[in-house]
Coordinates of C-alpha atoms in Angstrom, one line a residue:
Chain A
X566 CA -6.9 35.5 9.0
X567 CA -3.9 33.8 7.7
X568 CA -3.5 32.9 3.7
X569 CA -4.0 29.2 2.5
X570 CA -3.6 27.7 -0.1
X571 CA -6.3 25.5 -1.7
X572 CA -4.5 21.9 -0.5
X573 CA -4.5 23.4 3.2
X574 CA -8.7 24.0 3.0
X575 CA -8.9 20.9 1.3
X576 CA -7.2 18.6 4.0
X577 CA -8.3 20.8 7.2
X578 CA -12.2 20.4 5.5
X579 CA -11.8 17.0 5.4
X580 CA -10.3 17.2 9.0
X581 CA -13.5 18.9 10.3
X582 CA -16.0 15.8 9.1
X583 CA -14.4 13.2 11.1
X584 CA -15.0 12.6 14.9
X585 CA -13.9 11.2 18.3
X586 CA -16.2 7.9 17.1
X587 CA -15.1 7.0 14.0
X588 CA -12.8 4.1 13.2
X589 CA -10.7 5.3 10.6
X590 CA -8.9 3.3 7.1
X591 CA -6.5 6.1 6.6
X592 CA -4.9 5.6 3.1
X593 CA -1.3 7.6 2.5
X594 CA -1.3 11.3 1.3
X595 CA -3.6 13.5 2.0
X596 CA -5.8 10.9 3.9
X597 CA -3.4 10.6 6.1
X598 CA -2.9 14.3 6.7
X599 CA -6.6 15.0 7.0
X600 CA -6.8 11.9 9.8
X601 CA -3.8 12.9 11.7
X602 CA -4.9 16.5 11.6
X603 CA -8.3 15.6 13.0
X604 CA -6.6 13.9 15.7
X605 CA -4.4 16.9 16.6
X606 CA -6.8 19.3 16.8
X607 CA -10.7 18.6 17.7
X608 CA -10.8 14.4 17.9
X609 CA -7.9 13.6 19.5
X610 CA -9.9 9.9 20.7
X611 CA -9.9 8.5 16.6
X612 CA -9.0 5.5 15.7
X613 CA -6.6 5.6 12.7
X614 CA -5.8 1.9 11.2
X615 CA -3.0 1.7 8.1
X616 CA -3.7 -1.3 6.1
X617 CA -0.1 -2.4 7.2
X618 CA -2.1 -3.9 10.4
X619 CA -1.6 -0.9 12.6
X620 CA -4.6 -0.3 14.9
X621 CA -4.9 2.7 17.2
X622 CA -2.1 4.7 15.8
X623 CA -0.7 7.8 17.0
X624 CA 2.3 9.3 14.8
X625 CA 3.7 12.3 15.4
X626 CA 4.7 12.6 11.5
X627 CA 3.4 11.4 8.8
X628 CA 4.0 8.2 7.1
X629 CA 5.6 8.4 3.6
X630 CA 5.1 4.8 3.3
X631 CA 1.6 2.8 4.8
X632 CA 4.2 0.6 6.7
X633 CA 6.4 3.5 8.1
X634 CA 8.2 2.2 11.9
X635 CA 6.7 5.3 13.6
X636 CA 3.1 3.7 12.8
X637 CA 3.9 0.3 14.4
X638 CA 5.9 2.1 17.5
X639 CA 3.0 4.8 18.1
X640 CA -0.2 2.0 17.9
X641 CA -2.0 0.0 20.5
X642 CA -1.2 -3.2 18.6
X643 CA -0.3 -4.3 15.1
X644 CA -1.9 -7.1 13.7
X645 CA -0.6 -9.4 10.2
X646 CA -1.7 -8.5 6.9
X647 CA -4.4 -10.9 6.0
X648 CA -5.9 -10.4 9.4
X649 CA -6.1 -7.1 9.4
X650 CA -7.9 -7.0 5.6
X651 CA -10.3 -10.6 7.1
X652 CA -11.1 -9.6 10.6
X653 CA -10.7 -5.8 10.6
X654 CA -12.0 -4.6 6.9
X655 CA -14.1 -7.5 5.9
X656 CA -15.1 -8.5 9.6
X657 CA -16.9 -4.4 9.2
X658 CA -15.0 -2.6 12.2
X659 CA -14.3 0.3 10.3
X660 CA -17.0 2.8 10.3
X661 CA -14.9 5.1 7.6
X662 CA -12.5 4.4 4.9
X663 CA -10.3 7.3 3.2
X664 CA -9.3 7.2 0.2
X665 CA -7.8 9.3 -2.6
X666 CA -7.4 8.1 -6.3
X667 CA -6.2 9.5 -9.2
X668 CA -9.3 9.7 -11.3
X669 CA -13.3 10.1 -10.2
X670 CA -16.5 10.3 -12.1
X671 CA -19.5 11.7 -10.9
X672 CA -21.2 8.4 -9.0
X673 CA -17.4 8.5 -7.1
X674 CA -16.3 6.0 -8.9
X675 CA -12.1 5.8 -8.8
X676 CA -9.6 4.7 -11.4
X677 CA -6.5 4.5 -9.9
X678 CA -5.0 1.6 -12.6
X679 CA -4.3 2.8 -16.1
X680 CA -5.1 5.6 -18.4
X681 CA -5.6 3.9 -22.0
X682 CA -6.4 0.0 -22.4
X683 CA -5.1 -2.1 -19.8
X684 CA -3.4 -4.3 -22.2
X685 CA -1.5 -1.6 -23.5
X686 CA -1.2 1.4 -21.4
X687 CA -0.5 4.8 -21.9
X688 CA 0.1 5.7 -17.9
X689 CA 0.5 2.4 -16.0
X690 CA -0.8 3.7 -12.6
X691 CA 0.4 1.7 -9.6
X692 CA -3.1 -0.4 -9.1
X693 CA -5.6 -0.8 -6.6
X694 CA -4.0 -1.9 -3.4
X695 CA -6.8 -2.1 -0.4
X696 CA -8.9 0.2 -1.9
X697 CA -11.6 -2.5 -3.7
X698 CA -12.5 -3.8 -0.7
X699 CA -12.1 -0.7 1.3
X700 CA -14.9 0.7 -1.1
X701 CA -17.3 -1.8 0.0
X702 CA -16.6 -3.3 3.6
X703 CA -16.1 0.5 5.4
X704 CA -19.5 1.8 6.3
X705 CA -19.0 4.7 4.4
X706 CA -16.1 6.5 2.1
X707 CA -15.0 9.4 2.2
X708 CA -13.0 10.6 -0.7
X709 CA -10.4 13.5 -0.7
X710 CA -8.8 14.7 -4.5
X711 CA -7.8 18.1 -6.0
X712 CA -9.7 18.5 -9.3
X713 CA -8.8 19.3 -12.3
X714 CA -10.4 17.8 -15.7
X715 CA -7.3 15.0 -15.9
X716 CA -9.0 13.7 -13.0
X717 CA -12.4 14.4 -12.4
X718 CA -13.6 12.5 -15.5
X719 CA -16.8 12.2 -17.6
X720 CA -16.4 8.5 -18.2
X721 CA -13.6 6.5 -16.0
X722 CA -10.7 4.0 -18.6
X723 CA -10.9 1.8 -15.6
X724 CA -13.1 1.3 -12.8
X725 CA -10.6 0.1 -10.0
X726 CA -13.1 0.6 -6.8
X727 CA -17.1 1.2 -6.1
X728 CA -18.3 4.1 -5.4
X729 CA -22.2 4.9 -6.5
X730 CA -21.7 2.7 -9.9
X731 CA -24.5 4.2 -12.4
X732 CA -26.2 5.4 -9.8
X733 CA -28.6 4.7 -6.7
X734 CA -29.2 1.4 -6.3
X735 CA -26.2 0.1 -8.3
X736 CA -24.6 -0.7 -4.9
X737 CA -27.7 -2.6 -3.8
X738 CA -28.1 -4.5 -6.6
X739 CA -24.1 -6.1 -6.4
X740 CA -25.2 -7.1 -2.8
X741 CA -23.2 -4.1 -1.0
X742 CA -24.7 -3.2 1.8
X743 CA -22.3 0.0 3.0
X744 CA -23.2 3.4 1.6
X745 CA -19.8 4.4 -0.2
X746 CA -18.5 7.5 -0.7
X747 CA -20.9 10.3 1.0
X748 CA -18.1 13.3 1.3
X749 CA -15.7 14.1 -1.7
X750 CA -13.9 17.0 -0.2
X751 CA -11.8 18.9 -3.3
X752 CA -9.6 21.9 -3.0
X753 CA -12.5 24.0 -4.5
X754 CA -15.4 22.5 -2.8
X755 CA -17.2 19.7 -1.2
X756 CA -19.1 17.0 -3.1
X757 CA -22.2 14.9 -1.4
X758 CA -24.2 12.0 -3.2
X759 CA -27.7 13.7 -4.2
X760 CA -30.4 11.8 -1.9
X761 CA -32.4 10.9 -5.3
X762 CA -29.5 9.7 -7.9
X763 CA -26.5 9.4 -5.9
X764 CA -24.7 12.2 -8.8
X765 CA -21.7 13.8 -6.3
X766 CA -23.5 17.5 -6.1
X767 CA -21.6 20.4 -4.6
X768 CA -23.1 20.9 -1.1
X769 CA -20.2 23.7 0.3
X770 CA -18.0 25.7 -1.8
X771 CA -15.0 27.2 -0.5
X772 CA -14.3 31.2 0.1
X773 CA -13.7 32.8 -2.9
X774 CA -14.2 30.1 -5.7
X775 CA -16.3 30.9 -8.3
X776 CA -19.3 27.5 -9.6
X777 CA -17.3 28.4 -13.2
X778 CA -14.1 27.9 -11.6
X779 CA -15.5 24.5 -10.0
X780 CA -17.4 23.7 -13.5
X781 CA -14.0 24.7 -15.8
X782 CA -12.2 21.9 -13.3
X783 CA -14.5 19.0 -14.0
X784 CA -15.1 16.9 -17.0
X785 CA -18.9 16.4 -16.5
X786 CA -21.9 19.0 -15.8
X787 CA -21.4 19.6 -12.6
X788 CA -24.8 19.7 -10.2
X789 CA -25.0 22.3 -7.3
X790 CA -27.7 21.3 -4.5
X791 CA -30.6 23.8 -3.8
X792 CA -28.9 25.2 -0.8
X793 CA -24.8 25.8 -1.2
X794 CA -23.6 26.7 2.1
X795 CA -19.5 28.9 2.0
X796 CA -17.2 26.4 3.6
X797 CA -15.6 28.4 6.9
X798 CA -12.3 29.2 6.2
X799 CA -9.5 27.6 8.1
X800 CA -8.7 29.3 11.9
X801 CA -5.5 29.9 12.9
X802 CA -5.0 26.7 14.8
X803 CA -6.0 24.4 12.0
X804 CA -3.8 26.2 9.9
X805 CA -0.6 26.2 12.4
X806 CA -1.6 22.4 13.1
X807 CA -1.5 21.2 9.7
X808 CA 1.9 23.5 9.0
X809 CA 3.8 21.9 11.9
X810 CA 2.4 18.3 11.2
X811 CA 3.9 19.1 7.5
X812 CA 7.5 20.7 9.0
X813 CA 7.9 18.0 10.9
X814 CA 7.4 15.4 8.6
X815 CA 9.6 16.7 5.8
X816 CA 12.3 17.4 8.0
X817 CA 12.0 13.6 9.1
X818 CA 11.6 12.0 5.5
X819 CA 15.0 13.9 4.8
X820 CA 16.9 13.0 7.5
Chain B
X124 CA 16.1 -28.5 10.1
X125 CA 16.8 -25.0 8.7
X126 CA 20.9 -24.9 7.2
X127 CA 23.0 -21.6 8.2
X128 CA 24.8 -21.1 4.8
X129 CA 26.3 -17.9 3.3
X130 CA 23.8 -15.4 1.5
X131 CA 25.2 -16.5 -2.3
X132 CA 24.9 -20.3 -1.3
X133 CA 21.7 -20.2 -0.1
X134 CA 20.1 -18.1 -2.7
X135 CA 22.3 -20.7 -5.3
X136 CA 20.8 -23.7 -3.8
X137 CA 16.9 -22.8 -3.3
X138 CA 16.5 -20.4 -6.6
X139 CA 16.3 -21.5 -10.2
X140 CA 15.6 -19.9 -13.6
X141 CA 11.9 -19.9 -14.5
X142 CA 10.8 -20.0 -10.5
X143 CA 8.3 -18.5 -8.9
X144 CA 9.2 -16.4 -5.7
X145 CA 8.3 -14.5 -3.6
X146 CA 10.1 -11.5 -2.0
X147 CA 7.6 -10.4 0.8
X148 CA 8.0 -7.7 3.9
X149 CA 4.8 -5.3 3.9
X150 CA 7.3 -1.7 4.0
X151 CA 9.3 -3.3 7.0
X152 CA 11.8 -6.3 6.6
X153 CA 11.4 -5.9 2.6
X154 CA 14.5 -8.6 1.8
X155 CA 16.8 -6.6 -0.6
X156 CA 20.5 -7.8 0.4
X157 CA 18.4 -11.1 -0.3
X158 CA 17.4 -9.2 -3.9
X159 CA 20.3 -8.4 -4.5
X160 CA 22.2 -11.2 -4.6
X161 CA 19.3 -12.7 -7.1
X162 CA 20.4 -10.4 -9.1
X163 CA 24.0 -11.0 -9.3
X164 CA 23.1 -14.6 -9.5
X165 CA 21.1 -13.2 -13.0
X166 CA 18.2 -16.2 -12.4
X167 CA 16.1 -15.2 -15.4
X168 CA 12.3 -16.0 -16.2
X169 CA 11.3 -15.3 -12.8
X170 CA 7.5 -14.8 -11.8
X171 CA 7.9 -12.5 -9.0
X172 CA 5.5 -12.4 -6.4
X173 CA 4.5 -9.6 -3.7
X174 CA 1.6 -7.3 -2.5
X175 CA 3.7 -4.5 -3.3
X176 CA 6.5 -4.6 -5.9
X177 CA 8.7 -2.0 -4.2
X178 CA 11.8 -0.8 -5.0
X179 CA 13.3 -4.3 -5.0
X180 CA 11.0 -5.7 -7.3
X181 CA 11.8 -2.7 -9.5
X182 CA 15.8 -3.3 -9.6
X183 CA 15.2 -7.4 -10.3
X184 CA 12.5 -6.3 -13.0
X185 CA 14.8 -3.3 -14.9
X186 CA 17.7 -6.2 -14.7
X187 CA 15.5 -8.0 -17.2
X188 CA 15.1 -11.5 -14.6
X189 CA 11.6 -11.0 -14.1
X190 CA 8.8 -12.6 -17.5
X191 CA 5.7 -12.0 -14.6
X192 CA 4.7 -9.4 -11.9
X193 CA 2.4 -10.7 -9.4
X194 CA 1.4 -8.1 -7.4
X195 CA -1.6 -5.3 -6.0
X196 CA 0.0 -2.1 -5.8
X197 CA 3.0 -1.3 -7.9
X198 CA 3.7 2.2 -6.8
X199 CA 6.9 3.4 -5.1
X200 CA 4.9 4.8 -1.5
X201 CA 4.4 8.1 -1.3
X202 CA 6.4 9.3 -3.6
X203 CA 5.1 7.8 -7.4
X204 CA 5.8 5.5 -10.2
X205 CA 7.9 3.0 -9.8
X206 CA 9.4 3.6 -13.2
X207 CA 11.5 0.2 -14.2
X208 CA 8.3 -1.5 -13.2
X209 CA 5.5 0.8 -15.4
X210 CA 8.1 1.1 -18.4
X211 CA 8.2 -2.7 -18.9
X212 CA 4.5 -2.9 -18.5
X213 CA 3.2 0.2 -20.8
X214 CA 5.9 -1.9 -23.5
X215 CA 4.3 -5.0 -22.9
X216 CA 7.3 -6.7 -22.2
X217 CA 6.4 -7.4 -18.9
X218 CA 3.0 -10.2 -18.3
X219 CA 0.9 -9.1 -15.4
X220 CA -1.2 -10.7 -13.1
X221 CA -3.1 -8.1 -10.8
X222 CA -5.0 -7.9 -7.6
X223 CA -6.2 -5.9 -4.6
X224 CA -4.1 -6.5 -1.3
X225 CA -7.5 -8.3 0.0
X226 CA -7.1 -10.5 -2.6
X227 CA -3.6 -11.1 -2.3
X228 CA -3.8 -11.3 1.6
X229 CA -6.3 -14.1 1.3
X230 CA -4.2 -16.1 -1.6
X231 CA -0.8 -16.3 0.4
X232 CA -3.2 -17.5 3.6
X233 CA -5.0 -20.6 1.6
X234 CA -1.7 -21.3 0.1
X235 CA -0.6 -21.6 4.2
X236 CA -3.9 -23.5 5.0
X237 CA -2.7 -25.8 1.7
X238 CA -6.0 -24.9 0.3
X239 CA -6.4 -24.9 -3.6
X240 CA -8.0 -20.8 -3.2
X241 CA -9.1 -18.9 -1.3
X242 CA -12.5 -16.9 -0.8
X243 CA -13.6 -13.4 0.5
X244 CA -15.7 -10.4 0.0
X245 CA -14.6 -8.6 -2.8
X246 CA -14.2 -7.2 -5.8
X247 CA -17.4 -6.0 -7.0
X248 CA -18.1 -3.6 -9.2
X249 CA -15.1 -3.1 -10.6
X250 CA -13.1 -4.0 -13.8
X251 CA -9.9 -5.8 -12.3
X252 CA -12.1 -9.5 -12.7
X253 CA -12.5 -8.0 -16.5
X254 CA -8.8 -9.1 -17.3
X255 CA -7.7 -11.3 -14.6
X256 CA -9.5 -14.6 -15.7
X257 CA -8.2 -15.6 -11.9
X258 CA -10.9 -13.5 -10.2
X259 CA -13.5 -15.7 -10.1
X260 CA -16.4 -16.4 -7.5
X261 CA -18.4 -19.3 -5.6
X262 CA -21.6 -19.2 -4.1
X263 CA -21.8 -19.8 -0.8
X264 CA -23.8 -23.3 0.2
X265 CA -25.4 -22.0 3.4
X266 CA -26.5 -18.3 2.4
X267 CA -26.4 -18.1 -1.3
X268 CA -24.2 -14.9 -1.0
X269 CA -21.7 -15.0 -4.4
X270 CA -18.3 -14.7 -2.9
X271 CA -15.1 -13.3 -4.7
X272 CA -12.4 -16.4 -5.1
X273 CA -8.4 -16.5 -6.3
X274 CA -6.2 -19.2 -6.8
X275 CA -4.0 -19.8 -3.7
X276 CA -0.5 -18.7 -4.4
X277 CA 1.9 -21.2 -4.2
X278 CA 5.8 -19.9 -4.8
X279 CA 8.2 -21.9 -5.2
X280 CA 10.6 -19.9 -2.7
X281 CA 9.7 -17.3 -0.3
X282 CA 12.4 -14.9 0.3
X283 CA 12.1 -12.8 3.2
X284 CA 14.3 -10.7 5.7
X285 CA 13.9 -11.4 9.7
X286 CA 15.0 -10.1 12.9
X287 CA 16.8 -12.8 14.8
X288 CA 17.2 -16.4 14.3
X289 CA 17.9 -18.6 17.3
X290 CA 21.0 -21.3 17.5
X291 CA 18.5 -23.8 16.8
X292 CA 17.8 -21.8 13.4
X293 CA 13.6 -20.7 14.5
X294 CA 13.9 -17.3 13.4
X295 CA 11.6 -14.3 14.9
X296 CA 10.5 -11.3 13.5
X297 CA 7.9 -8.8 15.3
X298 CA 6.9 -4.9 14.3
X299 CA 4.5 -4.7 10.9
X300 CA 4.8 -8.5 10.3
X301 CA 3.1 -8.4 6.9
X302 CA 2.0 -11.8 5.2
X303 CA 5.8 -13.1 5.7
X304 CA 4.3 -16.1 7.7
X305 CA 2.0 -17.1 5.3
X306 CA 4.6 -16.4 2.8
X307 CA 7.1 -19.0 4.0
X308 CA 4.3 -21.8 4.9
X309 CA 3.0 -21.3 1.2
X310 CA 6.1 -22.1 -0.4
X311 CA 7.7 -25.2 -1.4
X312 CA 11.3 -24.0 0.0
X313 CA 12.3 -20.5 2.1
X314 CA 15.6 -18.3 2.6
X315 CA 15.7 -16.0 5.5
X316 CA 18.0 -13.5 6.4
X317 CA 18.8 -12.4 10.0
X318 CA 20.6 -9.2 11.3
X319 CA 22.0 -11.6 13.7
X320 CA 22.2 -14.9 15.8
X321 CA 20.8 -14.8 19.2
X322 CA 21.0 -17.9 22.1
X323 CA 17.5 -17.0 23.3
X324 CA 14.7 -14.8 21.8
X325 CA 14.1 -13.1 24.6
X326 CA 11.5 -10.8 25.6
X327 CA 9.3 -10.0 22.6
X328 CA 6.1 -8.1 21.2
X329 CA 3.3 -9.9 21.5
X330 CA 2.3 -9.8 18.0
X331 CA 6.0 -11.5 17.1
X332 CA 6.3 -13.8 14.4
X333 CA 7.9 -17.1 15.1
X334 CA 9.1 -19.9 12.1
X335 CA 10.1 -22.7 13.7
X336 CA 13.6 -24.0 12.4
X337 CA 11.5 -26.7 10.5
X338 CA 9.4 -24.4 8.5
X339 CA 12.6 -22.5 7.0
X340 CA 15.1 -24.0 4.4
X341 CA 18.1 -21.9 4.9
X342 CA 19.3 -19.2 7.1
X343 CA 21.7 -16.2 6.1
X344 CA 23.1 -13.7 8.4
X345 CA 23.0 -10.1 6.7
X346 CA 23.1 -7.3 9.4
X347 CA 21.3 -4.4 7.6
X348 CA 20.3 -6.7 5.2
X349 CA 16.5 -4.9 4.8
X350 CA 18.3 -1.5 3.5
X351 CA 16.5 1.1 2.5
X352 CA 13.5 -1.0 4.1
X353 CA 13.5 -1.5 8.0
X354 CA 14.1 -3.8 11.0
X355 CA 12.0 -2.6 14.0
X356 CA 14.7 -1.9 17.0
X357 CA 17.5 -1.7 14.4
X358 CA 17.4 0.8 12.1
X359 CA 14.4 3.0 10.6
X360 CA 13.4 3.3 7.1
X361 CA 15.5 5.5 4.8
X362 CA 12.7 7.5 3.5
X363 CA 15.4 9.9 1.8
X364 CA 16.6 6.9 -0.3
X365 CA 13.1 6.0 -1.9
X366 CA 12.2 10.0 -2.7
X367 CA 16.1 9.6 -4.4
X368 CA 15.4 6.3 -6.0
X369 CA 12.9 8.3 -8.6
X370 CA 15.6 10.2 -10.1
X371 CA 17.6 7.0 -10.6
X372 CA 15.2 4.8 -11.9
X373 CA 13.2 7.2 -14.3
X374 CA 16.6 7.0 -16.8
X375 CA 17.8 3.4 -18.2
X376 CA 20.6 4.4 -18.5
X377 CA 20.9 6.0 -14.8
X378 CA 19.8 3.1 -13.3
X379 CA 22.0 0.2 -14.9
X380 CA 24.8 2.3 -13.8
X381 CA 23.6 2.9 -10.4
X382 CA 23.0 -1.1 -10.4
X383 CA 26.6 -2.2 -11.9
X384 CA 28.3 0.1 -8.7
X385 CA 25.6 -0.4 -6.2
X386 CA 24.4 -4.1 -6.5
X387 CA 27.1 -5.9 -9.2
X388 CA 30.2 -5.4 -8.1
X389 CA 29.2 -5.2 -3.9
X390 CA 28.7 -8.0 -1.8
X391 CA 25.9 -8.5 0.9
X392 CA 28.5 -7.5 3.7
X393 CA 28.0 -4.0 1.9
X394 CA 24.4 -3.7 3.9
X395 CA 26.5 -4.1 6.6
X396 CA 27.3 -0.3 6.9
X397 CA 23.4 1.1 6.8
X398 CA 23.3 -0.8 10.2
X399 CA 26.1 0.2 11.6
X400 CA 25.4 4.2 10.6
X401 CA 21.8 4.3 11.4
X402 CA 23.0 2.3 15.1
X403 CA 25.8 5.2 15.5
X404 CA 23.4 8.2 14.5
X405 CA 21.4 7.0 17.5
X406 CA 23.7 7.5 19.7

């Protein structure tokens, strides 16, 4: 078995929970990676949709920007903006939306607008862009982030999209009806939503990481289910996959 | 009837201090020969308008035109911060009003439909409607479901880059076609720039944008005008410039350099050469 680092198990377990079915809100990074690996590898029929208004797309490389020319020339058809976020997102054709943020809390909750006050910063972060609605109109979220106590946070400055809120039945009670995020997939390990509170509780922990390394990484008490499975470690095809998909893309972006 | 004029005309004649504009192009067609000559122009007190700032929004903003950002994702794409744009804002010396692109989507569409806002589902438990007094809600009459609301944006000029205009000055665009529609038919008065004049259209996407000439208040031909953005069929997005673009807009200093010999002292037929290079690489 190959070496990998902890960003490759991160995206290729992400890769591994999405199917031929799903409809897919890819945001850019490692969304994107984790979609488009998916694709190449065991669910090559997946719908990928950028919130530029590309539906169906296929690119070889991966987008820097959401509105890259190789998503448009690789789709089955690109819709306008405000369509794509009225008919598509809001109309409920998207059955997952993928999203990474800069900060979490344990309900999956993401900040991805300012550390310190909003009306005077101390890191201006770039905002929200799709991701408010994208919280609440995909059937469910899955959320993909490296952790690290900067980011995984006891209590969030700012709450820039839903995730559990304070817990189950927050999302009820603001007349939500999708089930938010139900996958948090880390570089140490993978989070679900505990059936009774909604608390993100490790489920799967990855080969070789320790529950102090996973605790020393995140700013709240971290809960571990009654049953941790060991997340398989990637195969050599995931691994060359990912690796060419990444090649290929720098040696595009540099061009 | 839209007027062909030159780029500096055009922008002199639709574009005062104090207006609100806005810029738009969602990654593709993003109007910076357009930008540009706003800011050799130096309009100040500008609210700028636009989903997502960019890079363009950054060099009008760090040129000091800008007193409001209008926006939903200030970020420079896949690469980080974009830095003009953050510094301004963490000093305060730059008045915000923020949304989500849903949001933003949906305002630039009632401001089409000449609709005083606009409605959607949105927005819920979350802080953004904490400190933008703009986010407000309605309940709907037939289902009692509370709805998120925003004002309808209404610029006073649009600004936007397009593929072709005809003779007859319609003007087509097609690829990722953005909110730019919406854009133009919200504002009071538009500038377009072209890569080029065409007698017909032609064949074309079937998702292609057209503005009929009476829509659009003036017309500039700028090949390569979009630089580093994109035109679809012309020339592809120069990813390398916006990873290098960190390095010159973290540092003031850098930057207003980079501006004086980049954007000061060049003219719009300047954008003419990314066209012609990408056109030749493909060769």
């Amino acid at each position: 078995m190959s070496a990998y680092t902890p960003n490759e198990i991160m995206t290729i377990a992400a890769a591994r929970l999405l199917s031929n079915d799903d409809v897919c809100f890819v945001g850019i990074g490692a969304p994107s990676a984790a979609c488009n690996l998916a694709r190449l590898t065991h669910a090559p029929k997946i719908t990928l949709i950028y919130e530029s208004g590309t539906l169906s797309t296929r690119p070889t490389v991966l987008p820097l920007s959401i509105g890259d020319g190789e998503l448009c020339d690789t789709a089955l058809t690109t819709v306008s903006v405000p369509e794509m976020f009225r008919y598509w997102l809001q109309g409920g054709r998207i059955t997952i939306g993928f999203l990474g943020g800069a900060q979490i809390d344990r309900f999956g909750n993401l900040n991805t607008t300012v550390v310190g006050p909003y009306d005077a910063p101390k890191v201006r972060l770039p905002g929200g862009g799709g991701a408010p609605e994208i919280a609440i109109n995909c059937g469910q979220i899955f959320i993909i982030m490296a952790m690290g106590q900067r980011a995984f946070m006891d209590k969030l400055p700012f709450i820039t999209s839903l995730g559990h809120g304070t817990g189950k039945g927050s999302r009820e009670a603001l007349g939500v009806k999708t089930r938010g995020p139900t996958q948090l997939i880390t570089d140490l390990c993978i989070f679900e939503p505990d059936p009774e509170t909604s608390e993100l509780t490790v489920t799967s922990i990855h080969p070789g990481v320790t529950r102090e390394q996973i605790q020393e990484n995140c700013g709240w008490p971290v809960k571990f289910a009654a049953e941790v499975r060991e997340t398989p470690a990637p195969d050599e095809t995931e691994l060359s996959v990912l690796r060419d998909l990444h090649t290929r893309t720098k040696a595009a972006h540099a061009a | 009837m839209a007027a062909f004029m030159s780029l500096h005309d055009a922008i002199a004649a639709n574009l005062r201090a104090g207006d609100s504009v806005a810029m738009e192009g969602f990654t593709h067609l993003i109007p910076y020969a357009a930008g540009h000559e706003v800011i050799r122009q130096g309009q100040k007190d500008l609210t700028l308008i636009r989903m997502t700032p960019d890079i363009i929004y950054d060099q009008i903003v760090g040129m000091g035109q800008a007193k409001k950002l209008v926006f939903s994702w200030a970020g420079n794409p896949g690469v980080g911060s974009l830095h003009r744009v953050r510094e301004e804002i963490e000093a305060g010396r730059l008045a915000i009003e923020e949304h989500s692109h849903a949001a933003m989507a949906n305002a630039f569409e009632a401001g089409a439909a000449n609709l005083p806002f606009a409605v959607f589902r949105g927005y819920k438990g979350v802080d953004l409607p904490k400190v933008n007094p703009n986010i407000r809600s309605v309940t709907c009459p037939y289902t009692g479901e509370v709805l998120a609301t925003v004002p309808a944006v209404r610029p006073d000029v649009a600004i936007i880059h397009a593929l072709k205009a005809d003779r007859e000055g319609n003007v087509m665009l097609e690829g990722i076609v953005g909110v730019q529609k919406e854009a133009v038919l919200a504002s009071k008065r538009s500038v377009v720039t072209v890569e080029e004049v065409v007698e017909e259209f032609g064949p074309r996407n079937a998702n292609a944008v057209i503005l009929p000439s009476w829509t659009v208040t003036a017309i500039a031909v700028v090949p390569g005008g979009a630089h580093p953005s994109y035109a679809q069929g012309y020339y592809k997005r120069d990813n390398a410039f916006y990873i290098g673009w960190d390095k010159i807009a973290r540092d003031k200093a850098v930057f207003l350099t980079w501006m004086e010999e980049n954007v000061l002292s060049k003219g719009p037929e300047a954008f003419a050469a990314h066209a012609r290079r990408v056109a030749m690489a493909a060769e």
